[in-house]
């Protein structure tokens, strides 16, 4: 089982439709083709130290993807703001991680839009 | 000088509070040691041989006097009364307790400082020329751009978990006192007609595979900088290797894929994201530039300075070695040597820091710099005030007149502090300095750069030393490799290995053989060691080191 994290806290899985899965080593040149017509894209984060997923998420949004975008795997609460700022709508974590880092630790970063230098410089 | 905006202030305070919570969550088990590690690293906290180590950023090497005083306060309150200035324009405190760290971070925030991204696989503290804004030879002051990059890279959501660390250096002068060719990205401010832009280099680095960065863009318009950097780092984030941390730096990415392939990927991404940047970054930059406006320089005459030069030989020796040309005629750039013979290169005591802060207030418009050569710089001093400054430095034991000379050595912490060290480096630096001082040969030998690292990671820049010394471990015994002919300036070069290494107590005699050979074969006093090396190559020095028999073997 897993837990879905959004700005308002923990949720149970509520997506039943088709999912396009992207591995961290997905060829950036193929992103548009792989996700054409998708409503939900799930980007895998095999280890929290592997930051490729953040770039994939940001590039998907830059390519115009407007569907649901999920970061799934080993993402820690301290990275929630990074995921949201990179274009993800939500994070999917294991029950074990959710127990160790309870909801309050994630909600503490629900203010991810505050204090962001890059957004301020990009305009 | 730059003063925090409300945005900066709120950011740094929030970040300090987050770090305090992270330390608490580590202590209560919410964070595993594995998960805490990158978080503490992002805030400059290392675990070293004996204790935690805190690396504090001195953004682009610029400090105000009040900030220097706060560093002295931290050194006294939380450490053993000193700090270590590094080649990356940081200051390291070697003995803080984990539970004190949140308080230290707060104390830094009180004076608009932080330790953010001084470590970890992220974009590190941007470094620049210690003479920026004062040097007579620069196209423009690089610090406003460095501050812009600091803001853009700070907490950049996409780039906190890169394949490996990422270092950017920028110079405003073709003289390159920032070693831009040895950085992941090097930027040089250049002019095309009247337009200021950047020459962009990518893929340099030292460490176990030293490489000098090739040029990826000859001229990048100023306004394109952030999207271009973003395209480079994002391309690296996807393309860089994650299977082997020794092959994870961008230099390997560029080398293995080829510069052309890498450039094509960068330019494609750049073209896509350029329109996302509306131009507000240039407004922010203009605001930053206004804050770096030079102080109102004093108009004092230089006669007293000139008279002192004529009558005071000690002052003259110091002035000859430790001053550099300022863009304003009646001013000079003062380098205060933190390399007294026999002392630890780069270590400064709290008292010394306070004295330097006072001197900056009284004579230097309140401004200080930390150079990558581990010295402290007073960038703007009226020549009329130099004799007074020199007298005060003399009293404090800070008037060593050795800038650019043999004892102005860069040395990493090595075995004395560093968990990765394979050999000592500080004592080697100390012994070289005291030995040649005793021989009285230092001035005769003249300008030379000796750089020492205590392991293959090359934090002491040995690859780009005219003479580089690398301490290794051979079956439990320290062994030192010597490289010759490296250079960190515009003629950057990676030194070549002279031959088999030397035991610890053979190093000083080996350096002496090299330097005596130089004295014997140089074309004249004005030909420096590196010039002689460039003219004659390594052969005469190898012969001095090993004799002809070894060469033939
Ligand atoms: C004391 C703890 C330190 C540790 C654990 C450490 C670790 C490392 C490592 C692992 C590398 C190799 C990176 C690579 O090749 O990918 C490296 C490179 C480097 N470090 Fe350090 N270092 C330390 C202190 C310092 C200090 C005190 C300085 C400044 C004096 C410094 C400046 C550098 C520089 C300039 C490089 C080489 C440039 C490059 O990144 O390629 N480091 N360090
Ligand atoms: S070169 Fe090696 S010994 Fe020296 S500081 Fe770097 S990692 Fe430590």
PDB file of N, CA, C and O in Angstrom, chain A residues 13 15-22 34 38-43 68 70 72 92:
ATOM      1  N   UNK A  13      -4.997   6.185  -2.280  1.00  0.00           N
ATOM      2  CA  UNK A  13      -4.973   6.194  -3.752  1.00  0.00           C
ATOM      3  C   UNK A  13      -6.378   6.477  -4.276  1.00  0.00           C
ATOM      4  O   UNK A  13      -7.352   5.872  -3.835  1.00  0.00           O
ATOM      5  N   UNK A  15      -6.798   7.205  -7.873  1.00  0.00           N
ATOM      6  CA  UNK A  15      -6.710   7.214  -9.345  1.00  0.00           C
ATOM      7  C   UNK A  15      -6.909   5.796  -9.846  1.00  0.00           C
ATOM      8  O   UNK A  15      -6.198   4.880  -9.434  1.00  0.00           O
ATOM      9  N   UNK A  16      -7.875   5.638 -10.756  1.00  0.00           N
ATOM     10  CA  UNK A  16      -8.140   4.295 -11.262  1.00  0.00           C
ATOM     11  C   UNK A  16      -7.837   4.183 -12.748  1.00  0.00           C
ATOM     12  O   UNK A  16      -7.873   3.106 -13.317  1.00  0.00           O
ATOM     13  N   UNK A  17      -7.536   5.316 -13.365  1.00  0.00           N
ATOM     14  CA  UNK A  17      -7.330   5.312 -14.822  1.00  0.00           C
ATOM     15  C   UNK A  17      -5.970   4.791 -15.237  1.00  0.00           C
ATOM     16  O   UNK A  17      -5.218   4.242 -14.429  1.00  0.00           O
ATOM     17  N   UNK A  18      -5.679   4.998 -16.504  1.00  0.00           N
ATOM     18  CA  UNK A  18      -4.397   4.546 -17.052  1.00  0.00           C
ATOM     19  C   UNK A  18      -3.267   5.453 -16.559  1.00  0.00           C
ATOM     20  O   UNK A  18      -3.482   6.628 -16.290  1.00  0.00           O
ATOM     21  N   UNK A  19      -2.082   4.846 -16.425  1.00  0.00           N
ATOM     22  CA  UNK A  19      -0.923   5.596 -15.933  1.00  0.00           C
ATOM     23  C   UNK A  19       0.253   5.389 -16.883  1.00  0.00           C
ATOM     24  O   UNK A  19       0.533   4.266 -17.283  1.00  0.00           O
ATOM     25  N   UNK A  20       0.908   6.478 -17.248  1.00  0.00           N
ATOM     26  CA  UNK A  20       2.168   6.347 -17.996  1.00  0.00           C
ATOM     27  C   UNK A  20       3.300   6.406 -16.981  1.00  0.00           C
ATOM     28  O   UNK A  20       3.423   7.367 -16.223  1.00  0.00           O
ATOM     29  N   UNK A  21       4.102   5.343 -16.960  1.00  0.00           N
ATOM     30  CA  UNK A  21       5.202   5.274 -15.982  1.00  0.00           C
ATOM     31  C   UNK A  21       6.500   5.749 -16.637  1.00  0.00           C
ATOM     32  O   UNK A  21       6.835   5.313 -17.735  1.00  0.00           O
ATOM     33  N   UNK A  22       7.219   6.614 -15.945  1.00  0.00           N
ATOM     34  CA  UNK A  22       8.512   7.061 -16.471  1.00  0.00           C
ATOM     35  C   UNK A  22       9.626   6.706 -15.492  1.00  0.00           C
ATOM     36  O   UNK A  22       9.548   7.024 -14.305  1.00  0.00           O
ATOM     37  N   UNK A  34       6.210   9.877 -25.383  1.00  0.00           N
ATOM     38  CA  UNK A  34       5.804   8.902 -24.371  1.00  0.00           C
ATOM     39  C   UNK A  34       4.550   9.328 -23.611  1.00  0.00           C
ATOM     40  O   UNK A  34       3.796   8.491 -23.119  1.00  0.00           O
ATOM     41  N   UNK A  38      -1.656  11.372 -22.368  1.00  0.00           N
ATOM     42  CA  UNK A  38      -1.775  10.790 -21.020  1.00  0.00           C
ATOM     43  C   UNK A  38      -2.529  11.715 -20.081  1.00  0.00           C
ATOM     44  O   UNK A  38      -2.485  12.942 -20.216  1.00  0.00           O
ATOM     45  N   UNK A  39      -3.244  11.104 -19.127  1.00  0.00           N
ATOM     46  CA  UNK A  39      -3.926  11.915 -18.119  1.00  0.00           C
ATOM     47  C   UNK A  39      -3.171  11.874 -16.804  1.00  0.00           C
ATOM     48  O   UNK A  39      -3.300  12.763 -15.972  1.00  0.00           O
ATOM     49  N   UNK A  40      -2.412  10.790 -16.623  1.00  0.00           N
ATOM     50  CA  UNK A  40      -1.633  10.653 -15.393  1.00  0.00           C
ATOM     51  C   UNK A  40      -0.246  10.129 -15.730  1.00  0.00           C
ATOM     52  O   UNK A  40      -0.102   9.114 -16.406  1.00  0.00           O
ATOM     53  N   UNK A  41       0.777  10.853 -15.306  1.00  0.00           N
ATOM     54  CA  UNK A  41       2.152  10.395 -15.491  1.00  0.00           C
ATOM     55  C   UNK A  41       2.774  10.230 -14.112  1.00  0.00           C
ATOM     56  O   UNK A  41       2.632  11.077 -13.233  1.00  0.00           O
ATOM     57  N   UNK A  42       3.434   9.092 -13.949  1.00  0.00           N
ATOM     58  CA  UNK A  42       4.028   8.763 -12.657  1.00  0.00           C
ATOM     59  C   UNK A  42       5.535   8.647 -12.876  1.00  0.00           C
ATOM     60  O   UNK A  42       5.991   7.783 -13.626  1.00  0.00           O
ATOM     61  N   UNK A  43       6.299   9.507 -12.246  1.00  0.00           N
ATOM     62  CA  UNK A  43       7.754   9.490 -12.415  1.00  0.00           C
ATOM     63  C   UNK A  43       8.371   8.781 -11.214  1.00  0.00           C
ATOM     64  O   UNK A  43       8.091   9.134 -10.057  1.00  0.00           O
ATOM     65  N   UNK A  68      -2.260  14.951 -14.649  1.00  0.00           N
ATOM     66  CA  UNK A  68      -1.806  14.789 -13.275  1.00  0.00           C
ATOM     67  C   UNK A  68      -0.376  14.249 -13.291  1.00  0.00           C
ATOM     68  O   UNK A  68      -0.060  13.336 -14.052  1.00  0.00           O
ATOM     69  N   UNK A  70       2.759  12.798 -10.919  1.00  0.00           N
ATOM     70  CA  UNK A  70       3.040  12.245  -9.593  1.00  0.00           C
ATOM     71  C   UNK A  70       4.494  11.798  -9.458  1.00  0.00           C
ATOM     72  O   UNK A  70       5.028  11.149 -10.366  1.00  0.00           O
ATOM     73  N   UNK A  72       6.810   9.319  -7.480  1.00  0.00           N
ATOM     74  CA  UNK A  72       6.516   8.122  -6.709  1.00  0.00           C
ATOM     75  C   UNK A  72       7.778   7.400  -6.281  1.00  0.00           C
ATOM     76  O   UNK A  72       8.681   7.183  -7.076  1.00  0.00           O
ATOM     77  N   UNK A  92       3.846  10.121  -4.067  1.00  0.00           N
ATOM     78  CA  UNK A  92       3.369   8.827  -3.575  1.00  0.00           C
ATOM     79  C   UNK A  92       4.491   8.159  -2.800  1.00  0.00           C
ATOM     80  O   UNK A  92       5.584   7.947  -3.331  1.00  0.00           O
TER      81      UNK A  92
END
